[in-house]
mmCIF file of C-alpha atoms in Angstrom:
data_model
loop_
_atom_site.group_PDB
_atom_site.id
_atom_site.type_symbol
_atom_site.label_atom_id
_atom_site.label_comp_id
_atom_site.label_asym_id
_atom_site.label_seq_id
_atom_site.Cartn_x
_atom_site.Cartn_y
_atom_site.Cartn_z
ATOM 1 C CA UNK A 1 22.120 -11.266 60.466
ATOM 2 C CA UNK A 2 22.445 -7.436 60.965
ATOM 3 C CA UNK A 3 25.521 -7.290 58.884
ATOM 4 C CA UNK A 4 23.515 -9.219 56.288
ATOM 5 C CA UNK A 5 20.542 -7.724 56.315
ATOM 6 C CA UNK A 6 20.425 -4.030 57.308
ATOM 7 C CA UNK A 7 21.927 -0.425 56.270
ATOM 8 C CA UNK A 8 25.763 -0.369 57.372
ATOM 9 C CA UNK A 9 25.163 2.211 59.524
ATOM 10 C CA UNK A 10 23.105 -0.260 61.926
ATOM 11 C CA UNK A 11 25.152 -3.193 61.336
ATOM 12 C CA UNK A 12 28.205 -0.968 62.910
ATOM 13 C CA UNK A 13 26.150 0.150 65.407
ATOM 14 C CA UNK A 14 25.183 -3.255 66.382
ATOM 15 C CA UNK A 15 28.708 -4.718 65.801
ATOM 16 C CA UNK A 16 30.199 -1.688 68.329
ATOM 17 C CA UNK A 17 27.797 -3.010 70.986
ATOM 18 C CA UNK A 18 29.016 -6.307 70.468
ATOM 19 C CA UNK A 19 32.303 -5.491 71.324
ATOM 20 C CA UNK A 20 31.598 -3.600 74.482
ATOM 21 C CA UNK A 21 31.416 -6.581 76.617
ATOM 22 C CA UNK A 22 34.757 -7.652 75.436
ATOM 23 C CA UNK A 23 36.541 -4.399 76.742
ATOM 24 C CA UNK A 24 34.357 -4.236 80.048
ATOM 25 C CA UNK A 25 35.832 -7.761 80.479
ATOM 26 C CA UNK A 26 39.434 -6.242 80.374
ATOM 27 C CA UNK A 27 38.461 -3.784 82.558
ATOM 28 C CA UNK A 28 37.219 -5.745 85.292
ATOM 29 C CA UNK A 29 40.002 -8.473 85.259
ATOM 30 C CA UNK A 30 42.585 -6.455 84.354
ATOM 31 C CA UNK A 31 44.907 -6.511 81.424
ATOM 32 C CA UNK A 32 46.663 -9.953 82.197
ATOM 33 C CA UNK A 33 47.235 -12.837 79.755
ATOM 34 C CA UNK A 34 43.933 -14.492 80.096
ATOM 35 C CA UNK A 35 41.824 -11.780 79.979
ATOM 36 C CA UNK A 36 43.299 -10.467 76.802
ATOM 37 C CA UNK A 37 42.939 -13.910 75.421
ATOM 38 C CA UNK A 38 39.549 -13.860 76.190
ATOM 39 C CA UNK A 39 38.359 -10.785 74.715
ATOM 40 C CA UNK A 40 40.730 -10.957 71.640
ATOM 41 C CA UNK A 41 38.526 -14.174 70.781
ATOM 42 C CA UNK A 42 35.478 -12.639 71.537
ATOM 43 C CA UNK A 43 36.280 -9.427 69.228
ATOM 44 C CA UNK A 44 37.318 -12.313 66.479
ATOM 45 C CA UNK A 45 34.074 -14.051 66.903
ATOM 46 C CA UNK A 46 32.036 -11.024 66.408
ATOM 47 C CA UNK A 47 34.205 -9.934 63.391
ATOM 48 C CA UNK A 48 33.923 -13.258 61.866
ATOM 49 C CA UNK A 49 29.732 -12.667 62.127
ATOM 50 C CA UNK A 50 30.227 -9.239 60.500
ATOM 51 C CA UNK A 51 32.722 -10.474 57.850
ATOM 52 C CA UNK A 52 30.716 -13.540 57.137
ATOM 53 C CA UNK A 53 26.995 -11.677 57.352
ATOM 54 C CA UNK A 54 28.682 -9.289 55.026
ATOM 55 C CA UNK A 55 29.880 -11.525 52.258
ATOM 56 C CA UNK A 56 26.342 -12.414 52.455
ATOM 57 C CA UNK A 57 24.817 -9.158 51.933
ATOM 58 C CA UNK A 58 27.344 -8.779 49.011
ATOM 59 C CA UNK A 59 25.955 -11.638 47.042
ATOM 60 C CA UNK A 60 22.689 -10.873 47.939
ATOM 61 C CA UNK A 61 23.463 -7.223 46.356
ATOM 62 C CA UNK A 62 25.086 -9.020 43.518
ATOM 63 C CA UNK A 63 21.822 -11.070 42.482
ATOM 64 C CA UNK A 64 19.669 -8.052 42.712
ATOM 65 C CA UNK A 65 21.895 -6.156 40.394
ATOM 66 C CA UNK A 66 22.123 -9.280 38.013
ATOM 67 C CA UNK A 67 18.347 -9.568 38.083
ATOM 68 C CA UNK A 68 17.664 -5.707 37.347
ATOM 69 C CA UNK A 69 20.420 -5.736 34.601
ATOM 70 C CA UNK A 70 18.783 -9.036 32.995
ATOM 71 C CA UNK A 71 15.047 -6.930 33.043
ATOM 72 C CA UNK A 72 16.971 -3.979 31.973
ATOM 73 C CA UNK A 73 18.069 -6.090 29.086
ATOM 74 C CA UNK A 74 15.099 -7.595 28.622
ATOM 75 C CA UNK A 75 13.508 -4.060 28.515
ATOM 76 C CA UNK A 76 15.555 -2.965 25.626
ATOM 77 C CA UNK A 77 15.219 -5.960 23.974
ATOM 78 C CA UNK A 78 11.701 -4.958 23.662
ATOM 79 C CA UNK A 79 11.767 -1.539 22.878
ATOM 80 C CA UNK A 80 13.979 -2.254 19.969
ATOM 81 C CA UNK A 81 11.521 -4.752 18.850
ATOM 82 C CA UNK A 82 8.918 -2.755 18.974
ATOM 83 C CA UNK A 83 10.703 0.040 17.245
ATOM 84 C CA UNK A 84 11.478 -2.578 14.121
ATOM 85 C CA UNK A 85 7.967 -2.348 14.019
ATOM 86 C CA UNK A 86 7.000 0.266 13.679
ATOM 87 C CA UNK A 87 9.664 0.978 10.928
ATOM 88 C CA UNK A 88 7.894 -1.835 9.187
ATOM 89 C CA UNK A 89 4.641 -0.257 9.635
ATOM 90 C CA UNK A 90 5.740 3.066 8.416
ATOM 91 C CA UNK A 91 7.315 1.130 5.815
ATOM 92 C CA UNK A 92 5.307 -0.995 4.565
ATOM 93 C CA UNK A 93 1.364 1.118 5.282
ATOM 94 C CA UNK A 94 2.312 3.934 3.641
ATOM 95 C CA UNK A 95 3.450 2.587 0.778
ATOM 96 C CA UNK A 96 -0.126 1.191 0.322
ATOM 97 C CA UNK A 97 -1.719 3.869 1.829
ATOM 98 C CA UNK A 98 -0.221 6.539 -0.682
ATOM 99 C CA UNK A 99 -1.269 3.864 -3.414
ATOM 100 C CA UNK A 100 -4.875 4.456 -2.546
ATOM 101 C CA UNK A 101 -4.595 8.478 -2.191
ATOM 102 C CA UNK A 102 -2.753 8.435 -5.935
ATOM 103 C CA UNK A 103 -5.694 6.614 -7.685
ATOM 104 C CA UNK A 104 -8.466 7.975 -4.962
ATOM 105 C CA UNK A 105 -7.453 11.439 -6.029
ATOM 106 C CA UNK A 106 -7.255 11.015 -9.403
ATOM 107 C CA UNK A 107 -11.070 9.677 -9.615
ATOM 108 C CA UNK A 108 -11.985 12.655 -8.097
ATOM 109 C CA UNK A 109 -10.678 14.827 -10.207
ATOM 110 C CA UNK A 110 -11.286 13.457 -13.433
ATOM 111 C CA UNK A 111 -15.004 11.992 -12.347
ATOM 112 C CA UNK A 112 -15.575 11.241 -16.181
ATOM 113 C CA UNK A 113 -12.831 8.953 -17.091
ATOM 114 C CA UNK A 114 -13.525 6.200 -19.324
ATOM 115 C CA UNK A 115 -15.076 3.294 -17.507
ATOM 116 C CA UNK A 116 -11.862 1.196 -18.187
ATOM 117 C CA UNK A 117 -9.681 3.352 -16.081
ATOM 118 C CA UNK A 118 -11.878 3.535 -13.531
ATOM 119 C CA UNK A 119 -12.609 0.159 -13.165
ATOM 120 C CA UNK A 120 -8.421 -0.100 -12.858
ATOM 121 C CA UNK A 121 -8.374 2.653 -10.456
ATOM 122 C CA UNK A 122 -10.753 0.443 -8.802
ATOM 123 C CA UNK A 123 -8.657 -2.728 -8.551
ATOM 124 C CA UNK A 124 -5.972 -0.902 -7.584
ATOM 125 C CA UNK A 125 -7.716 0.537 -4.932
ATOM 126 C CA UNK A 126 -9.351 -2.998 -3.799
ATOM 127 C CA UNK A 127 -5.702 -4.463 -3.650
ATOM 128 C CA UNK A 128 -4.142 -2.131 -2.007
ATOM 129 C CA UNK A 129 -6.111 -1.749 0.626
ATOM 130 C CA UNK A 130 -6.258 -5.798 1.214
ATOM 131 C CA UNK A 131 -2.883 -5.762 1.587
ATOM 132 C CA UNK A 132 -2.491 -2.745 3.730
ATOM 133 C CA UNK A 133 -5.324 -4.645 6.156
ATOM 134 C CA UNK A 134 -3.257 -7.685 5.594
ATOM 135 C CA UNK A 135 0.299 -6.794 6.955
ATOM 136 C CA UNK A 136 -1.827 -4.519 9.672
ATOM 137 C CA UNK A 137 -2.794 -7.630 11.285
ATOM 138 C CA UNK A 138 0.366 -9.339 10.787
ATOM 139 C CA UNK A 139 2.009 -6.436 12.285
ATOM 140 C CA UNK A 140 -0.532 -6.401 15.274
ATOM 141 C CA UNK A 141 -0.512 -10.208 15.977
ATOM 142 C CA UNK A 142 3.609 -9.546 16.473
ATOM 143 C CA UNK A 143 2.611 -6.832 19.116
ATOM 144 C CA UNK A 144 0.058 -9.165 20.656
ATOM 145 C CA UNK A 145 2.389 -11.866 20.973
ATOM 146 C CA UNK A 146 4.115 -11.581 24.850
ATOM 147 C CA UNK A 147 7.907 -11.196 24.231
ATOM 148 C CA UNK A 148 9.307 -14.350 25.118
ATOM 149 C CA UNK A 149 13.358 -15.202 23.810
ATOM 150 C CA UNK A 150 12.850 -15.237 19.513
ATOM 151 C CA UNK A 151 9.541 -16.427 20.041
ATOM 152 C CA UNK A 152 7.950 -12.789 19.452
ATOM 153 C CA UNK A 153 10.715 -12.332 15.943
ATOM 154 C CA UNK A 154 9.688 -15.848 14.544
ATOM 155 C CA UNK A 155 6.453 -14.921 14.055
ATOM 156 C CA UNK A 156 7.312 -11.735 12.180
ATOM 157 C CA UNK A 157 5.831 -11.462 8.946
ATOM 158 C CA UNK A 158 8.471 -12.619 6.029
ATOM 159 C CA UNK A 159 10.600 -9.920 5.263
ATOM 160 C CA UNK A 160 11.641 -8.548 1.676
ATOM 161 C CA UNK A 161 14.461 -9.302 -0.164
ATOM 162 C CA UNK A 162 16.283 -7.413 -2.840
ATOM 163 C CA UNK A 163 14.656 -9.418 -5.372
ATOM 164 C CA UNK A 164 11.540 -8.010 -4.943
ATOM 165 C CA UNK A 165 12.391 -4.439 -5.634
ATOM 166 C CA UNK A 166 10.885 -5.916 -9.209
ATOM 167 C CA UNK A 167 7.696 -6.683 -8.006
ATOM 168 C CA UNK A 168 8.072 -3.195 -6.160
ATOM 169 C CA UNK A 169 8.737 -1.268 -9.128
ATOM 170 C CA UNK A 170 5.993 -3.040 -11.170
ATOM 171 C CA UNK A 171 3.710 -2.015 -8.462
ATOM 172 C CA UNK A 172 4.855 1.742 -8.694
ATOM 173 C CA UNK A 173 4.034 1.499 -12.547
ATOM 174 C CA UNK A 174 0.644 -0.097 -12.035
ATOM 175 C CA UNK A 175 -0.037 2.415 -9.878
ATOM 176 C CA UNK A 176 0.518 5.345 -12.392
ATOM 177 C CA UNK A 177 4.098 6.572 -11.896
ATOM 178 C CA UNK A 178 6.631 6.420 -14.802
ATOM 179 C CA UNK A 179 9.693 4.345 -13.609
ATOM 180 C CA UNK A 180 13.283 4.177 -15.518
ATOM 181 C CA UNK A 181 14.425 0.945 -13.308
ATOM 182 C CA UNK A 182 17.970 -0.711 -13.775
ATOM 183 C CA UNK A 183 18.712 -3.307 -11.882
ATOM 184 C CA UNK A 184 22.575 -4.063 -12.613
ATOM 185 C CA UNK A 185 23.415 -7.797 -11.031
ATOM 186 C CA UNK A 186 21.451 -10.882 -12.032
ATOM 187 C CA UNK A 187 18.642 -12.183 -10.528
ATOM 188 C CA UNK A 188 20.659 -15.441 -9.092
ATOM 189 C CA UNK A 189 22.614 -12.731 -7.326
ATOM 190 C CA UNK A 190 20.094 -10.512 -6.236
ATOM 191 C CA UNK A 191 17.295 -13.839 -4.724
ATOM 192 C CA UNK A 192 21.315 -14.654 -2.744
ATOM 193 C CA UNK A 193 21.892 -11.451 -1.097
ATOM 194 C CA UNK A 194 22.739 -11.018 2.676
ATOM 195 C CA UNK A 195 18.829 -10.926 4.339
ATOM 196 C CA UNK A 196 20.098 -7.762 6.068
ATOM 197 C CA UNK A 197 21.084 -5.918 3.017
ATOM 198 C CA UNK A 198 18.434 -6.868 0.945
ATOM 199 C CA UNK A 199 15.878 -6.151 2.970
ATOM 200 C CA UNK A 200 17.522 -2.475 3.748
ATOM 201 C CA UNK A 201 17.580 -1.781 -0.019
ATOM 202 C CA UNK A 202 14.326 -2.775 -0.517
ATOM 203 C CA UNK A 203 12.805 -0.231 2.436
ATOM 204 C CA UNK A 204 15.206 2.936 0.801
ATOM 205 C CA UNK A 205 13.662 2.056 -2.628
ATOM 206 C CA UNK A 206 10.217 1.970 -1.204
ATOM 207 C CA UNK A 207 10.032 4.791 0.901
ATOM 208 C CA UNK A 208 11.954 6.640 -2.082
ATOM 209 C CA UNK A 209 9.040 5.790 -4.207
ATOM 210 C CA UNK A 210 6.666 6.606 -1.826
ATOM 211 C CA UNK A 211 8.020 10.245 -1.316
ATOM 212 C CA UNK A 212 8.075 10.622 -4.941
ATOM 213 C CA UNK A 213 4.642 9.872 -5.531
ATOM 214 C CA UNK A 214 3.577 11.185 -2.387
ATOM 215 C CA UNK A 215 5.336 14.765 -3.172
ATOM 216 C CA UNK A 216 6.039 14.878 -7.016
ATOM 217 C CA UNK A 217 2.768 13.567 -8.583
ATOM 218 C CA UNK A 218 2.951 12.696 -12.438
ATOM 219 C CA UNK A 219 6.873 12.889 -12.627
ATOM 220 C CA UNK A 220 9.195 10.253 -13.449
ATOM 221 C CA UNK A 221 11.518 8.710 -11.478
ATOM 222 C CA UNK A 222 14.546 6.944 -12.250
ATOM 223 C CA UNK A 223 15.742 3.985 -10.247
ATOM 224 C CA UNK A 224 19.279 2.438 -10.955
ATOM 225 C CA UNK A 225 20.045 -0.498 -8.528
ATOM 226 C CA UNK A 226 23.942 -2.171 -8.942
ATOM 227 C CA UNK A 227 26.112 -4.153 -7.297
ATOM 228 C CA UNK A 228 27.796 -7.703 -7.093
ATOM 229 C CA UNK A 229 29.106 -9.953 -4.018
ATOM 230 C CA UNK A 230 31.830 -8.621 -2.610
ATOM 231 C CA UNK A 231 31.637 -5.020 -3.687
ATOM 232 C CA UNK A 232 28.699 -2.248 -2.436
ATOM 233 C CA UNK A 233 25.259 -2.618 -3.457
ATOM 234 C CA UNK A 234 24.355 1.029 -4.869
ATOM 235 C CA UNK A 235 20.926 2.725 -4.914
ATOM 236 C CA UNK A 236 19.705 6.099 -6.636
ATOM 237 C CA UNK A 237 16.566 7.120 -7.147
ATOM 238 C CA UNK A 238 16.052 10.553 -8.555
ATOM 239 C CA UNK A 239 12.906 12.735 -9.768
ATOM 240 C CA UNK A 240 12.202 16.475 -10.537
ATOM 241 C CA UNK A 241 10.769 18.788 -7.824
ATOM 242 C CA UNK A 242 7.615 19.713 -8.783
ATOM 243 C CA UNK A 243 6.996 23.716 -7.480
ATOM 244 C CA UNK A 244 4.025 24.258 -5.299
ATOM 245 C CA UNK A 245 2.952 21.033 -4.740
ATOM 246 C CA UNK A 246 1.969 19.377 -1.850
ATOM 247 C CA UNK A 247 1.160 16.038 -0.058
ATOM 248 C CA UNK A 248 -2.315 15.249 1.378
ATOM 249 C CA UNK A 249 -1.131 12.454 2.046
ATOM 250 C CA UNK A 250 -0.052 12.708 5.895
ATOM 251 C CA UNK A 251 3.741 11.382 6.980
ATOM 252 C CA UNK A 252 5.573 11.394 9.912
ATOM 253 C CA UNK A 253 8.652 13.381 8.140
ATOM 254 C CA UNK A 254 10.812 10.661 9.787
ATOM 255 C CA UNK A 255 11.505 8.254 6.714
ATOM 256 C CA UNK A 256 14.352 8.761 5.106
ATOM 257 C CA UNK A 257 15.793 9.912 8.614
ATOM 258 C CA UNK A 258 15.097 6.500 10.079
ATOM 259 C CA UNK A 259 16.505 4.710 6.790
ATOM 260 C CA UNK A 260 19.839 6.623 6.955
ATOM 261 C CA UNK A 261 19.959 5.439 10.628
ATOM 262 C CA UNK A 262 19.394 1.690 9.199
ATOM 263 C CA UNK A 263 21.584 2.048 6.594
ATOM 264 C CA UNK A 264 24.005 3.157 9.084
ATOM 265 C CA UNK A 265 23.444 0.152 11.198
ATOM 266 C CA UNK A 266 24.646 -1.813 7.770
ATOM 267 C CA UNK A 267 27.284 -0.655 7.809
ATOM 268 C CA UNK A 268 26.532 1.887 4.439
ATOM 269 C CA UNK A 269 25.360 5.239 4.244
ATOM 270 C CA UNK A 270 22.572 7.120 2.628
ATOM 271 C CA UNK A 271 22.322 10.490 1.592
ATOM 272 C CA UNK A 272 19.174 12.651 0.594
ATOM 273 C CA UNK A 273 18.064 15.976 -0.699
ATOM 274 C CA UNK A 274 17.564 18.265 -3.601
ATOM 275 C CA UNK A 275 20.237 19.179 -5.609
ATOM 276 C CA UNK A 276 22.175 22.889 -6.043
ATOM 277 C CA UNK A 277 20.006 23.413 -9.300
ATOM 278 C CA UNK A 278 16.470 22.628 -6.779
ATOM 279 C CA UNK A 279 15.013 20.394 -9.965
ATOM 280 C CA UNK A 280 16.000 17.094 -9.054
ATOM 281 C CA UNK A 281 15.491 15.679 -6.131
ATOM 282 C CA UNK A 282 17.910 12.087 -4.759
ATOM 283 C CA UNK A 283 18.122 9.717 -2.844
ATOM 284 C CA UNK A 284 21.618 8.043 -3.065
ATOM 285 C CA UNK A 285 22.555 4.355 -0.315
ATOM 286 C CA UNK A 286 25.420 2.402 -0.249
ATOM 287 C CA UNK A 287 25.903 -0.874 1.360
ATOM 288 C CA UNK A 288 27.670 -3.550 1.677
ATOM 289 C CA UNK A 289 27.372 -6.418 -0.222
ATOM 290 C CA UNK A 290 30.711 -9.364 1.145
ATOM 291 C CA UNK A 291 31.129 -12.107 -1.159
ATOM 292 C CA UNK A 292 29.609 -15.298 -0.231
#
């Protein structure tokens, strides 16, 4: 039970006491044939309780290490959940979010517009902000929901594919900017792309468009988007630098750095920045794209 239970330093404490009758035993009767007998299986007796109390405290010690490696795991399992996220909220909010700045700002400062764009600068406004409250709660309920196996993923809002960079695009034009989109693979290829690759492609082309209108008001951006199965799916988005201006539209700053990290995680690559001539600014992903 000592063996088994307390620090080593006790248990051989305990197990040199034990012995000490067997060598008094010697002593006292002398070192003849049955006295060595005797105290040889009383020194194997007491061994075989240390030996057998320790094999106990080793799977004792094993359990406990399985149990904190399983909540380690489980620990981990949801941080990373909770850092999906909040990629998704970054993502997805301020996408909308910069939406309503765009067409909020430009009310105020052209106050007399004809009533026709302000009533669109209105609905724009309306939807966006719907939607933004929308995936907020989605997003929430996840967090709400105790982590329990897949249970906490399934309920996930549904994620993007690379089909909807259309609808994404037509959103970006609603919302005032000037897009040059060219999407090279059909549409029966694009709806079938990987989940994972799609739905990467669709947060670089986002957040790209985002930062552009976020950064480089009234410019135009171009957008080319190609690739089939079985070769990389390629992304650029480019767009002049506009000098002086800036965003009052707050960000994190942590994007693009976060999207090179998931692109990374794909198994692509993304690169970013303003080119050597500082009038164009790009955003350039690869990924893969296996055949089915």
């Amino acid at each position: 039970t000592v063996a088994a239970m307390r620090p080593p330093r006790t248990a051989g404490a305990v197990t040199a006491l034990a012995l000490v009758p067997s060598a008094l035993y010697v002593a006292v009767y002398g070192p003849g044939p049955r006295a060595l007998s005797t105290a040889l299986t009383g020194a194997v007796l007491v061994g075989g309780a240390v030996g057998w109390g320790l094999f106990v405290r080793g799977l004792r010690e094993r359990a406990e290490q399985a149990r904190r490696e399983a909540a380690l795991r489980a620990e981990h399992a949801r941080r990373r959940e909770r850092e999906a996220i909040a990629h998704e909220m970054h993502d997805t909010l301020a996408h909308r979010l910069s939406l309503l700045s765009v067409h909020a700002g430009a009310l105020q400062v052209n106050p007399g517009a004809p009533p026709a764009q302000v009533r669109q600068a209105a609905e724009v406004i309306r939807d966006s902000a719907h939607q933004a409250l929308e995936e907020l709660q989605q997003l929430l309920g996840v967090l709400r929901t105790p982590a329990a196996g897949d249970g906490a993923r399934s309920s996930s809002p549904p994620q993007p594919v690379l089909g909807d960079v259309t609808r994404l695009v037509e959103e970006a034009r609603t919302a005032g900017t000037d897009v040059d989109f060219v999407l090279d693979c059909t549409p029966a290829d694009a709806d079938g792309a990987p989940t994972a690759t799609g739905r990467t492609a669709y947060r670089i082309v986002q957040e790209a468009l985002t930062n552009a209108r976020k950064h480089a008001p009234g410019q135009p951006v171009r957008l080319v988007v190609r690739g089939t199965p079985g070769a990389d799916l390629t992304i650029e988005v480019t767009n002049s630098v506009t000098t002086g201006s800036t965003s009052r539209v707050p960000g994190s700053g942590l994007g693009l750095i976060g999207l090179t990290e998931r692109a990374a995680l794909a198994g692509g690559e993304l690169r970013h920045g303003v080119h050597d001539d500082g009038t164009t600014h790009s955003v350039r992903a690869r990924l893969p794209w296996p055949a089915a």
